[in-house]
C-alpha cells in the first residue's frame, strides 16, 4: 500500500527495535540512508540495526562514522536485538535484499522507502519518491519530520547517499531540491570535501595501474564512434588486482570524446562473455543487447554471449553495425 | 577603493559600452562570469564586450552559448565598440590580464569583481567577496540586483563558473550559498548534466592515451607516500599530443590512495626542469619549493631546478626527505 510522509512518521514513532535493510552489494545511497535513519531513531531513544547481506565497502563506510563491525552495535548485541518492525531503504526489488536477508525478511518488510521509478512492491507499505535523486534525499525529509536535529553524523550519511547517487552532482537527476538539501547538510557540518576526496578523487595504486592497461587496449569502430574493451577471465589474477580496482572500468571507453557507444566485454569462467553496452542519447543500448537475449535501459544495457572474447566482440560489433545502419548513423 | 553591492549596481546602471575583461589562460569561472554579465547588460539594452588576451578553450566556451569568434559580437563590430567603462572579472592581479590587454587596459580598469582572497588592487573600485566559491557566484547576486531575469543562457554561464571552480562541487570552497545558487540555476533551466559531461567526464582519445602512459611511469618514494612523474621535453611531440591533453596530469599521482606528496617534473627547452608539488594537509609544499627559490601555497607550490629530469628528481626527493624528517613523518 502506498503511504504518505505522515504515515511514515507515524510508523517510525509507534515502533521500536527497528531493522533497517540495506540492499546487497551496498552502495553509498543504501548505506548512507540506512545509517542516517539508524542515528535518527537512536536519538529518539529507539533501538535499531542496519542489516545488509554483504560487507560494506571500506571506501563508503568511513563516511557514516562506522569503522569496524563492532561499531555497528554500540549498545546491544545481535542476540539481544529482535526486530519488531522492518524497513527497507533504497531497495527497488526484494531480490536485491540478497539471499540471507531475503530468506529471513522478504515477507516481513513493513515499510519500503525508495526513490527508484522501477520499484516492485514487496513491503506492506511503501513510500516511493521517484523525483528524489537519492533515497537519502527522502530520508532527510523523514528525519526533519521526525523532529530530529540533523547532526554532523547524520549530515555525513545523507551527503554520502546524495553525492554517490548523483556522481557528485554531475548527473541529470540533480534537482533544485537536491542542491537545497546539500546546502543544509553543509550547514549541519557535513565533511563534504573529505568525503568527496576519498570517494571521487582517490584510487588505489593498483586501480591506476589496471585502468591504464585497459585504456591502452581500447579498440575503436565506426569512425571512433564505438569503443570496445575486453577483460580476459584471468585479468585480475594476472595483475594482482581485485574487483574494487575495476569499479571504474565502464567509464574508461565511455569518457572518450566522440564515443557514442562504449562496450566492456568480460570473459567468464564458463565459456561465455558478459557485455555491458552504454550509449549516448540517439542509440538504444537495450535494443542492441536484445539481439542476444539481454536487455536493460535505453542508455545502459547488458547481455551474455557464448564464446570467447573475440567471438563475442565480433557478434556485438555486427549487432551494433546493424543498429547504426537502421538509424542511418553509418 | 572598496565598494559595496549597491555601488556595483549603480556603476553598471550608469554606464554603457562596457568592456568586460577576462583573465589570460581563461578558465570556466572568468569565461562564465564575463559572458553572464555581458548577457545581463545586453538585456538592459547596454552594449558590452568580453575581452580576453588568449583564445577561449573550446571545452568551456560551448557552455556559454558562444560557438565561434563571430558570435562574440552579434550586433556591432569591434571597430564600432569604444569602451567607456572597464570591468575586470575574476582577475586577482593586473599581471593576469595578459600582455595585450595589460598594455591597453591595466591603468583603465574602473571596477574589479573578484573572489580571490589574494586580490592585489589595480582597479579604481573593487568588489571582492572571498567567501564566494567562484566569481560567478558574485555575478549571480549582481545580476539579480540589477533586476535582470536569470535566463537559461545566463544560468549556463554562471553554472560553468561555479562548477569549474569547485571541481563540480567537490572542493571545500563549496558553501551553503553555493548550493543555493546552483539550485536556482537548475530552476532557471541550466543544462547542468550536459555541461558536466563535457567538462568533467569527457577526454580526448589522445588524453586517455598519454594519461595511461604517465600513470604507468609513476615512481614511488618514502613508503609510497610520495609519487613522482617525469615529463620529458619532447613528450608531446613523441606522442602527437597537445597541451590540452595534459590538463589533468597533476591529478594522476595525486589521486593515488596513500600518496601525500605528488610531484610532476616537466623538462623545459633550456636545460632546466619545472616542478609542481602538491601536498596533503600535514606537509608544506611551499617550504619544499623554497629550497630551490620557488614558492606557492601550503598545498600546492612550484619551482624551477637546473639540470635534467633525473637530476631534478634527485634534488627534489632530497629536499622532500629533509622536510619529512623535520616533521617526523619518516
XYZ file of C-alpha atoms in Angstrom:
660
model
C 0.000 0.000 0.000
C 1.244 3.440 -0.925
C 1.546 5.732 2.090
C 2.349 9.404 2.613
C 5.047 11.098 4.681
C 2.716 11.492 7.645
C 2.135 7.732 7.812
C 5.905 7.080 7.501
C 6.476 9.299 10.542
C 3.660 7.602 12.476
C 5.092 4.145 11.698
C 8.544 5.112 12.911
C 7.223 6.851 16.023
C 4.965 3.951 17.004
C 7.570 1.208 16.686
C 10.800 0.174 18.361
C 13.528 -2.412 17.682
C 13.549 -1.482 14.028
C 15.549 -3.469 11.477
C 16.759 -1.275 8.624
C 17.538 -3.294 5.499
C 20.173 -2.081 3.030
C 20.437 -3.741 -0.381
C 23.030 -6.328 -1.406
C 26.288 -5.056 -2.957
C 25.646 -1.947 -0.890
C 26.291 1.452 -2.468
C 26.610 4.888 -0.880
C 22.906 5.617 -1.023
C 21.668 2.477 0.708
C 24.440 2.744 3.342
C 24.049 6.477 3.908
C 20.238 6.274 4.055
C 20.255 3.309 6.448
C 22.763 4.746 8.896
C 21.170 8.212 8.832
C 17.861 6.611 9.795
C 19.540 4.494 12.470
C 21.212 7.545 14.034
C 17.925 9.464 13.956
C 15.991 6.613 15.597
C 18.743 6.268 18.161
C 18.476 9.952 19.081
C 14.736 9.327 19.672
C 15.684 6.645 22.212
C 14.764 3.796 19.868
C 16.804 0.690 19.134
C 17.539 -0.154 15.525
C 20.091 -2.068 13.458
C 21.210 -1.788 9.870
C 21.216 -5.229 8.217
C 22.927 -5.980 4.938
C 23.568 -9.197 3.068
C 27.077 -8.177 2.047
C 30.078 -6.443 3.539
C 30.201 -2.660 3.415
C 32.883 -1.279 1.072
C 35.544 0.455 3.182
C 35.561 3.498 0.920
C 31.919 4.163 1.731
C 31.521 3.075 5.307
C 34.077 5.569 6.678
C 31.707 8.396 5.744
C 28.942 7.172 8.038
C 31.275 7.162 11.039
C 31.417 3.382 11.296
C 34.875 1.924 11.138
C 34.525 -1.711 12.192
C 31.971 -4.459 12.636
C 31.820 -3.723 16.380
C 30.806 -0.134 15.765
C 27.550 -1.225 14.173
C 26.156 -2.105 17.529
C 27.467 0.047 20.284
C 24.904 -0.729 22.960
C 23.476 -4.196 22.480
C 24.484 -7.471 20.877
C 22.898 -9.067 17.818
C 21.319 -11.731 20.034
C 19.765 -9.026 22.143
C 18.073 -7.435 19.116
C 14.784 -8.944 17.970
C 13.273 -6.800 15.187
C 9.679 -5.763 15.791
C 9.456 -3.610 12.701
C 11.307 -3.896 9.375
C 12.095 -1.004 6.998
C 13.854 -1.415 3.662
C 15.830 1.514 2.343
C 16.760 2.137 -1.319
C 15.651 -1.394 -2.311
C 13.647 -1.496 -5.548
C 13.063 -5.262 -5.652
C 13.049 -7.934 -2.929
C 15.652 -9.849 -4.987
C 18.086 -7.079 -4.095
C 17.893 -7.993 -0.414
C 20.454 -10.727 -1.106
C 19.813 -14.374 -0.268
C 20.444 -14.359 3.509
C 18.336 -11.286 4.189
C 15.771 -12.410 1.599
C 15.238 -15.745 3.354
C 14.837 -14.080 6.713
C 12.917 -10.907 5.873
C 11.456 -10.932 2.321
C 7.904 -11.431 3.565
C 8.317 -9.363 6.694
C 9.149 -5.923 5.346
C 6.705 -3.482 6.938
C 7.731 -0.381 5.046
C 9.807 0.313 1.923
C 11.418 3.728 1.475
C 12.821 4.148 -2.025
C 13.394 6.517 -4.959
C 13.523 4.006 -7.837
C 10.898 4.613 -10.507
C 11.077 0.872 -11.202
C 10.218 -0.111 -7.597
C 8.458 -3.514 -7.485
C 6.127 -3.723 -4.485
C 7.198 -6.177 -1.775
C 6.575 -4.343 1.505
C 3.283 -3.967 3.378
C 3.517 -0.228 2.981
C 5.659 1.792 0.604
C 6.827 5.384 0.347
C 8.401 5.886 -3.104
C 9.577 9.309 -4.302
C 10.988 8.914 -7.817
C 11.885 12.598 -8.204
C 14.420 12.299 -5.384
C 17.969 11.995 -6.751
C 18.775 9.584 -3.932
C 16.868 7.729 -1.227
C 18.989 9.783 1.180
C 17.138 12.876 -0.040
C 13.876 11.234 1.138
C 15.464 10.171 4.427
C 16.462 13.794 5.020
C 12.806 14.866 4.822
C 11.751 11.993 7.062
C 14.331 12.850 9.731
C 13.291 16.505 9.678
C 9.641 15.460 10.004
C 10.537 13.210 12.927
C 11.688 16.374 14.644
C 15.241 15.086 14.902
C 18.160 17.515 14.583
C 20.434 16.899 11.591
C 23.703 16.251 13.421
C 27.085 16.242 11.694
C 26.947 12.424 11.767
C 23.519 12.306 10.100
C 24.556 15.012 7.622
C 27.580 12.927 6.567
C 25.369 9.872 5.980
C 22.855 11.777 3.872
C 25.608 13.551 1.978
C 27.191 10.170 1.189
C 23.906 8.959 -0.309
C 23.255 12.048 -2.376
C 26.812 12.548 -3.631
C 27.275 8.925 -4.709
C 23.890 8.646 -6.456
C 24.495 11.867 -8.404
C 28.161 11.316 -9.290
C 28.905 14.306 -7.041
C 26.093 16.416 -8.539
C 27.077 15.601 -12.109
C 24.050 13.658 -13.338
C 20.709 14.858 -14.665
C 18.849 13.548 -11.595
C 20.047 16.543 -9.564
C 17.162 18.929 -8.907
C 16.824 22.273 -7.187
C 15.751 20.324 -4.104
C 18.867 18.117 -4.221
C 21.042 21.232 -4.119
C 18.868 22.677 -1.364
C 19.359 19.590 0.819
C 23.108 19.582 0.075
C 23.298 23.188 1.277
C 21.533 22.302 4.524
C 23.993 19.419 5.023
C 26.941 21.810 4.638
C 25.359 23.994 7.288
C 24.924 20.946 9.543
C 28.677 20.367 9.316
C 28.961 17.545 6.769
C 32.578 16.784 5.823
C 31.773 17.224 2.153
C 35.277 17.853 0.794
C 36.756 14.959 2.789
C 34.059 12.535 1.639
C 34.393 13.713 -1.977
C 38.190 13.378 -1.990
C 38.025 9.815 -0.683
C 35.182 8.668 -2.920
C 35.677 10.597 -6.147
C 39.350 11.546 -6.211
C 41.153 8.552 -4.712
C 42.229 5.397 -6.495
C 44.437 2.584 -5.293
C 47.833 2.255 -6.910
C 46.616 -0.988 -8.468
C 43.461 0.644 -9.832
C 45.537 3.307 -11.589
C 47.731 0.522 -12.989
C 44.910 -1.661 -14.360
C 42.996 1.324 -15.701
C 45.997 2.432 -17.696
C 46.388 -1.092 -19.089
C 42.722 -1.129 -20.104
C 42.882 2.400 -21.565
C 45.812 1.258 -23.712
C 43.810 -1.668 -25.096
C 40.709 0.157 -26.365
C 39.640 -0.775 -29.874
C 37.663 1.659 -31.994
C 34.982 1.034 -34.634
C 32.732 3.072 -36.915
C 34.840 6.220 -37.175
C 35.701 6.021 -33.465
C 32.016 6.281 -32.526
C 32.265 2.909 -30.807
C 34.946 1.936 -28.274
C 35.429 -1.633 -27.045
C 37.331 -3.013 -24.087
C 37.999 -6.722 -23.449
C 38.640 -8.112 -19.957
C 40.081 -11.676 -20.027
C 38.894 -14.099 -17.350
C 42.318 -14.125 -15.660
C 42.799 -10.342 -15.790
C 42.530 -9.781 -12.027
C 44.846 -12.676 -11.243
C 47.394 -11.653 -13.875
C 47.633 -8.145 -12.492
C 47.113 -8.939 -8.817
C 44.024 -6.732 -8.775
C 40.639 -7.031 -7.049
C 37.062 -6.324 -8.158
C 37.334 -2.996 -6.283
C 40.130 -1.929 -8.635
C 37.737 -2.457 -11.565
C 34.928 -0.218 -10.291
C 35.558 2.464 -12.899
C 36.136 0.268 -15.941
C 32.890 1.066 -17.789
C 33.816 4.748 -17.694
C 37.149 4.267 -19.467
C 35.828 3.882 -23.032
C 32.728 5.936 -22.249
C 34.552 9.151 -21.349
C 36.309 9.450 -24.696
C 35.290 12.429 -26.778
C 33.213 11.345 -29.782
C 32.464 7.848 -28.466
C 28.711 7.231 -28.641
C 28.701 3.506 -27.884
C 31.019 2.025 -25.306
C 31.282 -1.691 -24.757
C 33.006 -3.636 -21.999
C 33.229 -7.395 -22.600
C 34.203 -9.564 -19.657
C 35.167 -13.182 -20.205
C 33.596 -15.528 -17.645
C 34.731 -18.904 -16.305
C 32.139 -20.924 -18.168
C 32.962 -20.163 -21.801
C 30.641 -17.183 -22.079
C 31.198 -13.449 -22.124
C 29.221 -10.781 -20.337
C 28.921 -7.498 -22.201
C 27.818 -4.121 -20.934
C 26.812 -1.523 -23.513
C 26.484 2.213 -22.806
C 25.071 4.567 -25.410
C 24.535 8.266 -25.974
C 21.078 9.739 -26.442
C 20.463 8.674 -30.016
C 21.244 4.948 -29.765
C 19.185 2.369 -27.866
C 21.524 0.075 -25.894
C 18.690 -2.244 -24.829
C 17.781 -2.968 -28.468
C 21.381 -3.958 -29.231
C 21.521 -6.306 -26.224
C 18.130 -7.844 -27.011
C 19.792 -9.437 -30.058
C 21.463 -11.753 -27.546
C 18.542 -12.167 -25.178
C 19.781 -9.392 -22.916
C 18.169 -6.094 -22.017
C 18.259 -3.050 -19.804
C 17.685 0.636 -20.310
C 17.973 2.939 -23.297
C 21.336 4.296 -22.156
C 22.744 1.203 -20.441
C 22.122 -2.471 -21.155
C 23.793 -5.840 -20.893
C 23.829 -9.332 -22.333
C 25.578 -12.695 -22.190
C 27.174 -14.039 -25.374
C 28.543 -17.586 -25.700
C 32.109 -17.925 -26.962
C 35.454 -16.302 -26.290
C 36.220 -12.569 -26.184
C 36.951 -12.156 -29.884
C 33.812 -14.079 -30.902
C 31.676 -12.033 -28.555
C 33.221 -8.789 -29.804
C 32.619 -9.761 -33.446
C 28.965 -10.633 -32.754
C 28.369 -7.425 -30.809
C 30.023 -5.248 -33.452
C 27.792 -6.886 -36.084
C 24.702 -6.133 -33.992
C 25.845 -2.544 -33.416
C 26.567 -2.090 -37.132
C 23.075 -3.346 -37.990
C 21.527 -0.927 -35.493
C 23.623 2.047 -36.654
C 22.572 1.347 -40.243
C 18.908 1.127 -39.222
C 19.047 4.580 -37.682
C 21.211 5.952 -40.524
C 24.206 6.803 -38.351
C 26.500 4.914 -40.743
C 38.582 51.744 -3.263
C 36.458 49.006 -1.797
C 32.802 49.346 -2.759
C 29.581 47.558 -1.813
C 26.994 45.781 -3.956
C 24.855 48.899 -4.190
C 27.726 50.862 -5.740
C 28.454 47.986 -8.173
C 24.854 48.168 -9.379
C 24.982 51.950 -9.680
C 28.205 51.764 -11.728
C 26.719 49.242 -14.146
C 23.428 51.128 -14.452
C 25.094 54.494 -15.071
C 27.478 53.330 -17.773
C 27.305 51.968 -21.317
C 29.794 50.456 -23.795
C 31.289 48.335 -21.069
C 34.437 46.287 -21.648
C 34.449 43.114 -19.547
C 37.976 41.769 -19.039
C 38.542 38.028 -18.526
C 41.943 36.820 -17.348
C 44.626 35.268 -19.551
C 44.596 31.463 -19.958
C 40.856 31.773 -19.359
C 39.140 29.211 -17.133
C 35.462 28.413 -16.671
C 34.944 30.992 -13.969
C 36.358 34.005 -15.802
C 34.551 32.982 -19.024
C 31.246 32.135 -17.334
C 31.300 35.293 -15.198
C 32.185 37.561 -18.132
C 29.555 36.218 -20.503
C 26.847 36.118 -17.827
C 27.496 39.802 -17.163
C 27.547 40.575 -20.894
C 24.190 38.850 -21.434
C 22.701 40.672 -18.442
C 23.924 44.073 -19.654
C 22.653 43.277 -23.125
C 19.174 42.526 -21.761
C 19.279 46.003 -20.165
C 19.845 47.487 -23.614
C 23.532 48.179 -22.950
C 26.443 47.392 -25.225
C 29.331 45.385 -23.822
C 32.126 43.125 -24.999
C 34.116 40.390 -23.315
C 37.839 40.899 -23.936
C 40.459 38.259 -23.284
C 44.166 38.088 -24.051
C 44.002 34.427 -25.077
C 41.757 32.117 -27.014
C 38.820 30.520 -25.189
C 39.185 26.735 -24.719
C 36.525 25.001 -26.837
C 35.512 22.757 -23.960
C 34.463 25.751 -21.911
C 33.136 28.209 -24.444
C 30.341 25.904 -25.666
C 28.667 26.246 -22.261
C 28.202 29.989 -22.589
C 26.384 29.606 -25.901
C 29.212 31.054 -27.967
C 30.484 28.799 -30.707
C 32.708 30.934 -32.892
C 34.612 34.217 -32.928
C 31.744 35.876 -34.829
C 29.261 35.030 -32.100
C 31.074 37.247 -29.641
C 29.724 40.308 -31.310
C 26.338 39.778 -32.801
C 25.290 43.402 -33.296
C 28.320 45.591 -33.791
C 31.893 45.258 -34.973
C 34.992 45.681 -32.846
C 35.738 49.000 -34.544
C 32.288 50.220 -33.618
C 32.898 49.485 -29.918
C 34.758 52.097 -27.908
C 34.776 51.139 -24.206
C 33.554 53.881 -21.876
C 33.742 51.731 -18.747
C 36.022 48.796 -17.943
C 35.198 45.926 -15.548
C 37.594 43.081 -14.727
C 36.093 39.765 -13.712
C 37.852 37.028 -11.687
C 41.226 38.777 -12.083
C 43.282 38.859 -8.875
C 46.314 40.702 -10.257
C 46.772 43.031 -13.238
C 49.565 40.729 -14.465
C 46.842 38.170 -15.186
C 45.310 40.431 -17.812
C 47.882 39.114 -20.280
C 50.269 41.404 -22.152
C 47.954 42.730 -24.904
C 45.096 43.544 -22.560
C 47.545 44.767 -19.902
C 49.110 47.296 -22.269
C 45.727 48.603 -23.339
C 43.724 48.496 -20.095
C 45.915 47.958 -17.000
C 45.518 51.566 -15.832
C 41.979 51.970 -17.051
C 40.087 49.331 -15.064
C 37.155 51.104 -13.399
C 35.874 48.197 -11.339
C 37.261 44.781 -10.327
C 34.831 41.998 -9.400
C 36.653 39.050 -7.870
C 36.588 36.291 -5.254
C 40.322 35.753 -4.722
C 41.473 36.328 -1.161
C 44.854 37.259 -2.633
C 43.425 40.054 -4.813
C 46.021 42.795 -5.450
C 44.336 46.152 -6.009
C 44.628 47.533 -9.527
C 41.166 48.923 -10.319
C 39.703 52.291 -9.303
C 36.981 50.475 -7.398
C 36.876 46.870 -6.253
C 34.183 44.457 -5.075
C 35.919 41.370 -3.644
C 33.956 38.556 -1.964
C 36.423 35.897 -0.807
C 33.752 33.600 0.656
C 32.276 33.063 -2.826
C 33.385 29.717 -4.284
C 33.566 31.346 -7.700
C 33.360 34.857 -9.116
C 30.282 33.556 -10.942
C 28.564 33.265 -7.552
C 29.122 37.020 -7.081
C 27.973 37.773 -10.628
C 24.735 35.881 -9.864
C 23.979 38.273 -6.983
C 24.888 41.278 -9.131
C 22.593 40.206 -11.973
C 19.719 39.611 -9.552
C 20.320 43.041 -8.011
C 20.319 44.616 -11.474
C 16.764 43.307 -11.734
C 17.646 41.118 -14.699
C 15.947 37.726 -15.122
C 18.284 34.722 -14.933
C 17.713 33.282 -18.406
C 18.802 29.775 -19.393
C 21.755 31.368 -21.183
C 22.860 33.315 -18.102
C 22.251 30.277 -15.881
C 24.563 28.173 -18.064
C 27.320 30.799 -17.828
C 27.089 31.047 -14.046
C 26.869 27.282 -13.677
C 30.034 26.936 -15.784
C 31.887 29.269 -13.426
C 30.691 27.622 -10.243
C 31.094 24.026 -11.391
C 34.619 24.518 -12.753
C 35.888 26.462 -9.722
C 34.537 23.818 -7.312
C 35.527 20.694 -9.285
C 31.787 20.066 -9.704
C 31.025 20.753 -6.016
C 33.865 18.564 -4.787
C 36.144 21.101 -3.087
C 35.996 22.646 0.369
C 35.141 26.091 -1.043
C 31.516 24.985 -1.602
C 29.213 26.676 0.906
C 25.502 26.508 1.633
C 25.151 29.577 -0.576
C 26.991 27.900 -3.473
C 24.482 25.042 -3.377
C 21.629 27.536 -3.077
C 22.731 29.367 -6.219
C 23.223 26.057 -8.065
C 19.636 25.122 -7.192
C 18.344 28.413 -8.581
C 20.332 27.799 -11.781
C 18.696 24.385 -12.202
C 15.332 26.079 -11.854
C 16.360 28.657 -14.458
C 16.993 25.800 -16.906
C 20.779 25.420 -16.832
C 21.983 22.402 -18.829
C 23.885 21.094 -15.818
C 24.245 17.437 -16.821
C 25.313 18.346 -20.373
C 27.911 20.833 -19.153
C 29.212 18.381 -16.525
C 29.513 15.519 -19.008
C 31.513 17.629 -21.433
C 33.771 19.234 -18.844
C 34.231 16.542 -16.210
C 33.552 13.251 -17.992
C 34.996 13.712 -21.454
C 38.588 13.216 -22.534
C 40.114 13.106 -25.995
C 41.376 9.753 -27.212
C 44.886 11.186 -27.067
C 44.412 12.405 -23.497
C 43.399 8.926 -22.371
C 46.460 7.559 -24.175
C 49.015 9.949 -22.656
C 47.463 9.704 -19.200
C 47.821 5.939 -19.237
C 51.472 6.287 -20.313
C 52.106 8.718 -17.463
C 50.221 6.560 -14.930
C 52.444 3.653 -15.904
C 55.600 5.666 -15.241
C 54.904 6.827 -11.674
C 57.799 6.343 -9.254
C 57.164 5.979 -5.543
C 59.256 7.068 -2.564
C 59.032 7.004 1.250
C 56.697 4.018 1.654
C 54.599 5.179 -1.321
C 53.803 8.467 0.459
C 55.416 10.358 -2.407
C 54.638 9.803 -6.107
C 56.718 11.356 -8.890
C 56.029 11.771 -12.586
C 58.564 12.949 -15.176
C 57.532 14.639 -18.444
C 60.394 14.809 -20.992
C 60.674 17.927 -23.128
C 59.688 16.044 -26.288
C 56.754 14.180 -24.678
C 54.005 15.995 -26.598
C 55.830 15.630 -29.903
C 56.644 11.955 -29.313
C 53.007 11.120 -28.624
C 51.386 13.600 -31.003
C 49.610 15.226 -28.085
C 48.786 18.860 -27.248
C 48.886 20.894 -24.028
C 45.104 20.326 -23.749
C 45.717 16.583 -23.466
C 47.920 17.258 -20.424
C 45.357 19.266 -18.432
C 44.823 16.508 -15.879
C 48.437 15.404 -15.396
C 48.908 16.791 -11.873
C 45.941 14.707 -10.711
C 47.438 11.399 -11.845
C 49.917 10.871 -8.989
C 47.794 12.941 -6.601
C 44.696 10.719 -6.732
C 46.516 7.602 -5.542
C 45.433 6.281 -2.170
C 48.117 6.917 0.445
C 50.070 9.454 -1.612
C 50.649 12.586 0.464
C 53.147 14.358 -1.794
C 52.757 14.305 -5.541
C 55.363 15.755 -7.832
C 55.232 16.445 -11.562
C 58.571 17.396 -13.136
C 58.495 18.859 -16.635
C 61.697 19.169 -18.615
C 61.986 22.514 -20.406
C 63.873 23.519 -23.577
C 66.608 25.465 -21.804
C 68.202 22.761 -19.651
C 66.001 23.348 -16.629
C 63.063 21.479 -15.129
C 59.852 22.922 -13.748
C 58.381 21.026 -10.818
C 54.933 21.266 -9.307
C 54.464 19.841 -5.818
C 51.066 19.043 -4.257
C 50.777 18.011 -0.622
C 48.191 16.794 1.845
C 47.291 18.758 4.958
C 50.334 17.928 7.060
C 53.123 18.826 4.642
C 54.004 22.335 3.442
C 54.617 22.292 -0.331
C 55.793 25.915 -0.408
C 58.596 25.167 2.098
C 59.861 22.318 -0.101
C 59.874 24.519 -3.206
C 61.559 27.425 -1.392
C 64.695 25.236 -1.255
C 65.005 25.969 -4.976
C 63.874 29.592 -4.899
C 60.296 28.651 -5.725
C 57.127 29.133 -3.724
C 53.370 28.983 -3.677
C 50.747 27.808 -1.222
C 50.758 25.285 1.595
C 49.008 22.647 -0.521
C 50.415 23.499 -3.956
C 53.735 25.044 -4.912
C 56.272 25.095 -7.718
C 59.909 25.691 -8.516
C 62.490 25.640 -11.296
C 65.513 23.347 -10.931
C 68.523 23.436 -13.267
C 69.552 20.116 -14.807
C 67.869 17.195 -16.481
C 64.857 15.241 -15.219
C 66.799 12.727 -13.132
C 68.933 15.428 -11.520
C 65.858 17.488 -10.693
C 64.071 14.452 -9.273
C 67.048 13.557 -7.101
C 67.303 17.108 -5.744
C 63.577 17.312 -5.044
C 63.492 13.924 -3.326
C 66.388 15.043 -1.106
C 64.507 18.215 -0.181
C 61.320 16.242 0.500
C 63.230 13.724 2.630
C 64.736 16.549 4.679
C 61.282 18.075 5.214
C 59.652 14.739 6.116
C 62.392 14.122 8.670
C 61.930 17.589 10.138
C 58.261 16.933 10.779
C 58.923 13.346 11.924
C 56.933 11.684 9.144
C 59.901 9.431 8.306
